[in-house]
Rosetta silent file (secondary structure, phi, psi, omega in degrees, C-alpha in Angstrom):
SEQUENCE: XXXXXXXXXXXXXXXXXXXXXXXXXXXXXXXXXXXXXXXXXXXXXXXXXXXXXXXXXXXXXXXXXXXXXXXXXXXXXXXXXXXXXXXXXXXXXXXXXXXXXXXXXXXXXXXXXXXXXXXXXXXXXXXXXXXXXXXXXXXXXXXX
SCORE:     score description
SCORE:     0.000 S_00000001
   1 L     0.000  134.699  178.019  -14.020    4.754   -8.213 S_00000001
   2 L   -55.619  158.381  160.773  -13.927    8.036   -5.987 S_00000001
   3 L   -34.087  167.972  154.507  -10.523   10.719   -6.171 S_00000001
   4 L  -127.309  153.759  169.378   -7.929    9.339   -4.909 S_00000001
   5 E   -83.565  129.902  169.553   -5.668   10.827   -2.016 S_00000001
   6 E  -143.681  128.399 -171.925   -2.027   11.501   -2.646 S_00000001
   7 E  -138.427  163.535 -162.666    1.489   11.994   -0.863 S_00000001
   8 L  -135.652  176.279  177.465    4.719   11.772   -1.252 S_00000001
   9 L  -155.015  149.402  164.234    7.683   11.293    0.836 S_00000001
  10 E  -100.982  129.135  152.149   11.900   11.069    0.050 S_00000001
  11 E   -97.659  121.834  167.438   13.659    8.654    1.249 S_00000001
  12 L   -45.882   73.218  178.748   17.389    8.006    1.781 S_00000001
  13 L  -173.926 -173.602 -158.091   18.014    4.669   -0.247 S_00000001
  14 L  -123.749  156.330 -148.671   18.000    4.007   -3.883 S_00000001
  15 H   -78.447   -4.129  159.491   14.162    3.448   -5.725 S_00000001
  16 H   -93.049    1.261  177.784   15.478   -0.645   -5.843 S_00000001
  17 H   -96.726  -22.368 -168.984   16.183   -1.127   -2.242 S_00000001
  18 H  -100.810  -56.800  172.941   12.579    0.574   -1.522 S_00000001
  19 H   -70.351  -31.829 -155.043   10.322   -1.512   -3.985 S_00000001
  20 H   -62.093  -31.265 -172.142   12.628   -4.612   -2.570 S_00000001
  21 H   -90.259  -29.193 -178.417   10.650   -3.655    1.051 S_00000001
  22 H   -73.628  -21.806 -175.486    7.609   -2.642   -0.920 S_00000001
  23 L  -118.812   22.068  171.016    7.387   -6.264   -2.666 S_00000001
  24 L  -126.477   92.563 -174.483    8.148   -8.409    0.193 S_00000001
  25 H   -35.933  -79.975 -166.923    4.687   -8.992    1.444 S_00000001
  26 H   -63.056    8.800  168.605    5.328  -11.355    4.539 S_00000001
  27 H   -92.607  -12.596 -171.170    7.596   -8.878    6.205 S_00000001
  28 H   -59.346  -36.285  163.872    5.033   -6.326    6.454 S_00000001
  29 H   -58.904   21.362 -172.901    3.625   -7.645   10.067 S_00000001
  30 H   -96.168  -47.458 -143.473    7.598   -6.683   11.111 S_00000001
  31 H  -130.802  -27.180  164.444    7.060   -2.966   10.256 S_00000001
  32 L   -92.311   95.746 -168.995    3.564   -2.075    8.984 S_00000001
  33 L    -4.507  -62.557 -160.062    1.809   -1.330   12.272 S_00000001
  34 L  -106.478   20.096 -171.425   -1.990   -2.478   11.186 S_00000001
  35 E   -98.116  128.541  176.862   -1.108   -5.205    8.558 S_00000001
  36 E  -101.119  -56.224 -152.391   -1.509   -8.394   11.289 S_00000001
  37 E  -127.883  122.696 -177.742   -0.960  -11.042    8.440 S_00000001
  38 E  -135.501   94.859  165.053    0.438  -10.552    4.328 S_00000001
  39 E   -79.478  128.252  156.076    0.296  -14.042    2.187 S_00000001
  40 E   -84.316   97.295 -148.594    1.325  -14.177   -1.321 S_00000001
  41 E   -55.049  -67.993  174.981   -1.460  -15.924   -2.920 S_00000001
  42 E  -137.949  143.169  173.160   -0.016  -16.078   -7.014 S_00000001
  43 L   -98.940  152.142  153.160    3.128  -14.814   -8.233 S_00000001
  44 L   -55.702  173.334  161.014    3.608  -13.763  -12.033 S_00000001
  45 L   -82.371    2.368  162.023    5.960  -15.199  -13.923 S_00000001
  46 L  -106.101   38.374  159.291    8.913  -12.825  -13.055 S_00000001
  47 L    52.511  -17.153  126.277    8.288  -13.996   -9.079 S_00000001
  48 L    38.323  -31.391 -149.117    6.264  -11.029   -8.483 S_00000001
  49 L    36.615  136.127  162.786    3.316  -11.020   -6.327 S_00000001
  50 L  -133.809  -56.488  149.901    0.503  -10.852   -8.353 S_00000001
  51 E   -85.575  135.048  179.380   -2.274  -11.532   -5.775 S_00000001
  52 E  -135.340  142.484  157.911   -1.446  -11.045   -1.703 S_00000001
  53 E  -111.750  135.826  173.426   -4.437  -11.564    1.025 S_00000001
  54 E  -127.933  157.835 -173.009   -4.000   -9.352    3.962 S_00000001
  55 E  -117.116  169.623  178.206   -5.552   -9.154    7.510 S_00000001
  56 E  -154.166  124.803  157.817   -5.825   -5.495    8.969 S_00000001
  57 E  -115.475  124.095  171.592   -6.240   -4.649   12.280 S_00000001
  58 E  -136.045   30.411  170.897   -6.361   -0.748   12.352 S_00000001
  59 L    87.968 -112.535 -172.374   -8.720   -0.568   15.619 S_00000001
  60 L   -69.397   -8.560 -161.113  -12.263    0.476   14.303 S_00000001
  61 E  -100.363  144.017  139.628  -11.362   -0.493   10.933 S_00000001
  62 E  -134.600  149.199 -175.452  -10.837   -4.161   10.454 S_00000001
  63 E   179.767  157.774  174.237  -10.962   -6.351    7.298 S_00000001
  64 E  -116.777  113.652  152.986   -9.296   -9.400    5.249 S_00000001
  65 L  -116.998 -148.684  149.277   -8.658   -8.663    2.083 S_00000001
  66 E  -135.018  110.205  177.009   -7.034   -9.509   -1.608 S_00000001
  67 E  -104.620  160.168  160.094   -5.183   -6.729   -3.772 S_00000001
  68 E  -108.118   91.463 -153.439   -4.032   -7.456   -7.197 S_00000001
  69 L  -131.803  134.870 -173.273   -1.102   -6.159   -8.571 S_00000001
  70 E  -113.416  124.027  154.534    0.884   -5.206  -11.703 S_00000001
  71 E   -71.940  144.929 -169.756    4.458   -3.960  -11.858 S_00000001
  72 L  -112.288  155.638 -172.966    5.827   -1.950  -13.861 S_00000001
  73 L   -76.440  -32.903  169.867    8.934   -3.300  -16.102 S_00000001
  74 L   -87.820   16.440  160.352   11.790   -0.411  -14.904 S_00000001
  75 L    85.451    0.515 -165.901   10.723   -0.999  -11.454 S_00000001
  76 L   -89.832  -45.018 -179.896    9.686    2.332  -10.667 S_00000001
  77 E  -129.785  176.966  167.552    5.949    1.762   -9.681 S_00000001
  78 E  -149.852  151.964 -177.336    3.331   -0.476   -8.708 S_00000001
  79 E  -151.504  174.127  175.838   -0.256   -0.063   -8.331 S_00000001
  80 L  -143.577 -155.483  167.976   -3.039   -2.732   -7.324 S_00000001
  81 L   179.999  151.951 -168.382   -6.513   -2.846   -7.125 S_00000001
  82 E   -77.789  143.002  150.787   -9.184   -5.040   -4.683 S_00000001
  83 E  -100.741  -23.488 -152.411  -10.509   -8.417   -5.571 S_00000001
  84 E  -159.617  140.232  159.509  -11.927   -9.790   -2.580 S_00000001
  85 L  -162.170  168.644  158.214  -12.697   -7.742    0.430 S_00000001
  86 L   -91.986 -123.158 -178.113  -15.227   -7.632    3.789 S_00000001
  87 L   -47.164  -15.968  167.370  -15.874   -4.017    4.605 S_00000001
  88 E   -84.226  125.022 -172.587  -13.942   -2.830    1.652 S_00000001
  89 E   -87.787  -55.159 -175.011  -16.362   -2.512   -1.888 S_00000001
  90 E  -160.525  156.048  171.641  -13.050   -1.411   -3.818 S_00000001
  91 E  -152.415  143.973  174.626   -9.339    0.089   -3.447 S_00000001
  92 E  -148.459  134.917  174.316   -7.007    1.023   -5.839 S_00000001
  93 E  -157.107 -174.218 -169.573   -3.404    2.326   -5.376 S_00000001
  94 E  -173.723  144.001  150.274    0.015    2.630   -6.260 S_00000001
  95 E   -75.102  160.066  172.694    3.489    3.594   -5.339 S_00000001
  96 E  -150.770  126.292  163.266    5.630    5.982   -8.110 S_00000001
  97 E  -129.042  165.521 -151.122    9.190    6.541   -7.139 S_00000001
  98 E  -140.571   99.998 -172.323   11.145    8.766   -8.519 S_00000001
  99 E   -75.245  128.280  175.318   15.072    8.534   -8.116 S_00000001
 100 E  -108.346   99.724  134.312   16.419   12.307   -6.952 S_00000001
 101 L    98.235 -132.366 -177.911   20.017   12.185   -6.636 S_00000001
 102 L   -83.514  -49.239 -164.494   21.063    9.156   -3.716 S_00000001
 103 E   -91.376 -178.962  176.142   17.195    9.441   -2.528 S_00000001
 104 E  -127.574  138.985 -176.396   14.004    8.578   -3.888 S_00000001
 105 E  -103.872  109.203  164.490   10.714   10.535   -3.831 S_00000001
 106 E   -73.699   76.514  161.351    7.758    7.756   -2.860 S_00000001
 107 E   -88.588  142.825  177.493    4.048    8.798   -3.745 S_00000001
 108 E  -103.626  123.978 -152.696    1.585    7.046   -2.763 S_00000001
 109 E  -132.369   81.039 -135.332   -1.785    6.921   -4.117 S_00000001
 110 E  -138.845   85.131 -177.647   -4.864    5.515   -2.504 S_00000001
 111 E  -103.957  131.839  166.633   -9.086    5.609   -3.445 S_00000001
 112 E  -134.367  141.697 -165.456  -10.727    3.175   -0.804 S_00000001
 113 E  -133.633  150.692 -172.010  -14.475    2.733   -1.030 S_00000001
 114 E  -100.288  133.512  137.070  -16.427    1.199    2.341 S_00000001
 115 L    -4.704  -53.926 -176.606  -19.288   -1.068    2.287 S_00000001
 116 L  -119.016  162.304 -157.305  -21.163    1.063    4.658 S_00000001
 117 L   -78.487  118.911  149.566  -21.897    4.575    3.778 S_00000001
 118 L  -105.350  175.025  174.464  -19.388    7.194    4.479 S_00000001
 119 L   -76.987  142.183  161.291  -19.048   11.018    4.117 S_00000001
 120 H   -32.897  -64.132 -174.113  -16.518   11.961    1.616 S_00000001
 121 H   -49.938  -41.438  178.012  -14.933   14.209    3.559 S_00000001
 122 H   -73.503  -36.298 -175.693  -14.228   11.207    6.282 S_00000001
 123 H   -63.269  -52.250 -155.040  -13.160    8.339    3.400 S_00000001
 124 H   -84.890  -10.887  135.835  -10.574   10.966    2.496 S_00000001
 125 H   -41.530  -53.341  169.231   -9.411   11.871    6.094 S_00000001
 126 H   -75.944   -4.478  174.287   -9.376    8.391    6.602 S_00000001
 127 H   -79.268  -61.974  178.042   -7.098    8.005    3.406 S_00000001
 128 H   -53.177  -41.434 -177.388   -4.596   10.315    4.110 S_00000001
 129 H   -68.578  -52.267  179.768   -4.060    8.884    7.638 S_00000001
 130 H   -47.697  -46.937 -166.988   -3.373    5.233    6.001 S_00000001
 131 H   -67.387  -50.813 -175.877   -1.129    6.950    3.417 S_00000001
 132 H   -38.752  -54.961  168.046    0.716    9.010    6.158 S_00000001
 133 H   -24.831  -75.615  157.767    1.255    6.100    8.017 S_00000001
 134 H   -42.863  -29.627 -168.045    2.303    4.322    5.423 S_00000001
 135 H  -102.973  -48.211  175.322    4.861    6.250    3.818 S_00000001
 136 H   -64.269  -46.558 -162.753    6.443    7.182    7.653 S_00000001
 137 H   -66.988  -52.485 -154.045    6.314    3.245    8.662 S_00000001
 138 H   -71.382  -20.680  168.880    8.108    2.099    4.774 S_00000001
 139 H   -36.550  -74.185  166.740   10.835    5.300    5.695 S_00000001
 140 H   -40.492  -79.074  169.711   11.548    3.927    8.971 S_00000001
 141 H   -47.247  -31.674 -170.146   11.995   -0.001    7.333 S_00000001
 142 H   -76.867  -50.425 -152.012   14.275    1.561    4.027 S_00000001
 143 H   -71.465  -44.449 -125.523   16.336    3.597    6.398 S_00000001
 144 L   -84.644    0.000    0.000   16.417    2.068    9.538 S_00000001
């Protein structure tokens, strides 16, 4: 798997009110712009998510996928990794929050590898914009 790209962001809320938005899959067409569709596939046995299929419309980019994902037991992170994709060959990422004080510091963590051949420089442009995104649209949903 290539680097991965990583940012962070603080948020006003407490790090269990933030994975609570981060682990509820079928709200994400409410608030994450290019997420169309979020199913939870299999749960774990602590009701979890453990598998989600997602649809993505992001313009040029489009693709149905499957992430997989493990939890961490205090609740702090999450990370996934693909099983099934179209245009994606592999992705692997993860939130880490970090409570500071009333807020929480979010990083985000993201290696996505395409099907079709890109420049480095462009995967990891195009990484950073999804993370950016990402981190301003779950801000917007904790706070708002």
């Amino acid at each position: 798997m290539a680097d991965s790209t990583t940012q962070s962001i603080t948020i006003d809320a407490a790090p269990e009110r933030i994975m609570g938005v981060i682990a509820d899959f079928p709200a994400y067409p409410e608030w994450a712009g290019a997420v169309k569709a979020a199913e939870v596939v299999t749960e774990g046995p602590d009701g979890r998510a453990s598998d989600v299929s997602f649809k993505l419309d992001a313009g040029v980019f489009k693709d149905a996928y499957t992430l997989a994902y493990d939890w961490a037991p205090d609740d702090l992170s999450v990370s996934w990794r693909l099983t099934k994709g179209q245009i994606q060959k592999a992705q692997h990422g993860s939130y880490v929050l970090a409570p500071t004080g009333t807020a929480t510091t979010v990083t985000y963590s993201l290696s996505v590898e395409l099907n079709i051949p890109m420049i480095g420089m462009l995967r990891r442009k195009a990484e950073k914009i999804i993370i950016d995104t990402a981190l301003r649209e779950l801000k917007r949903r904790v706070e708002g």
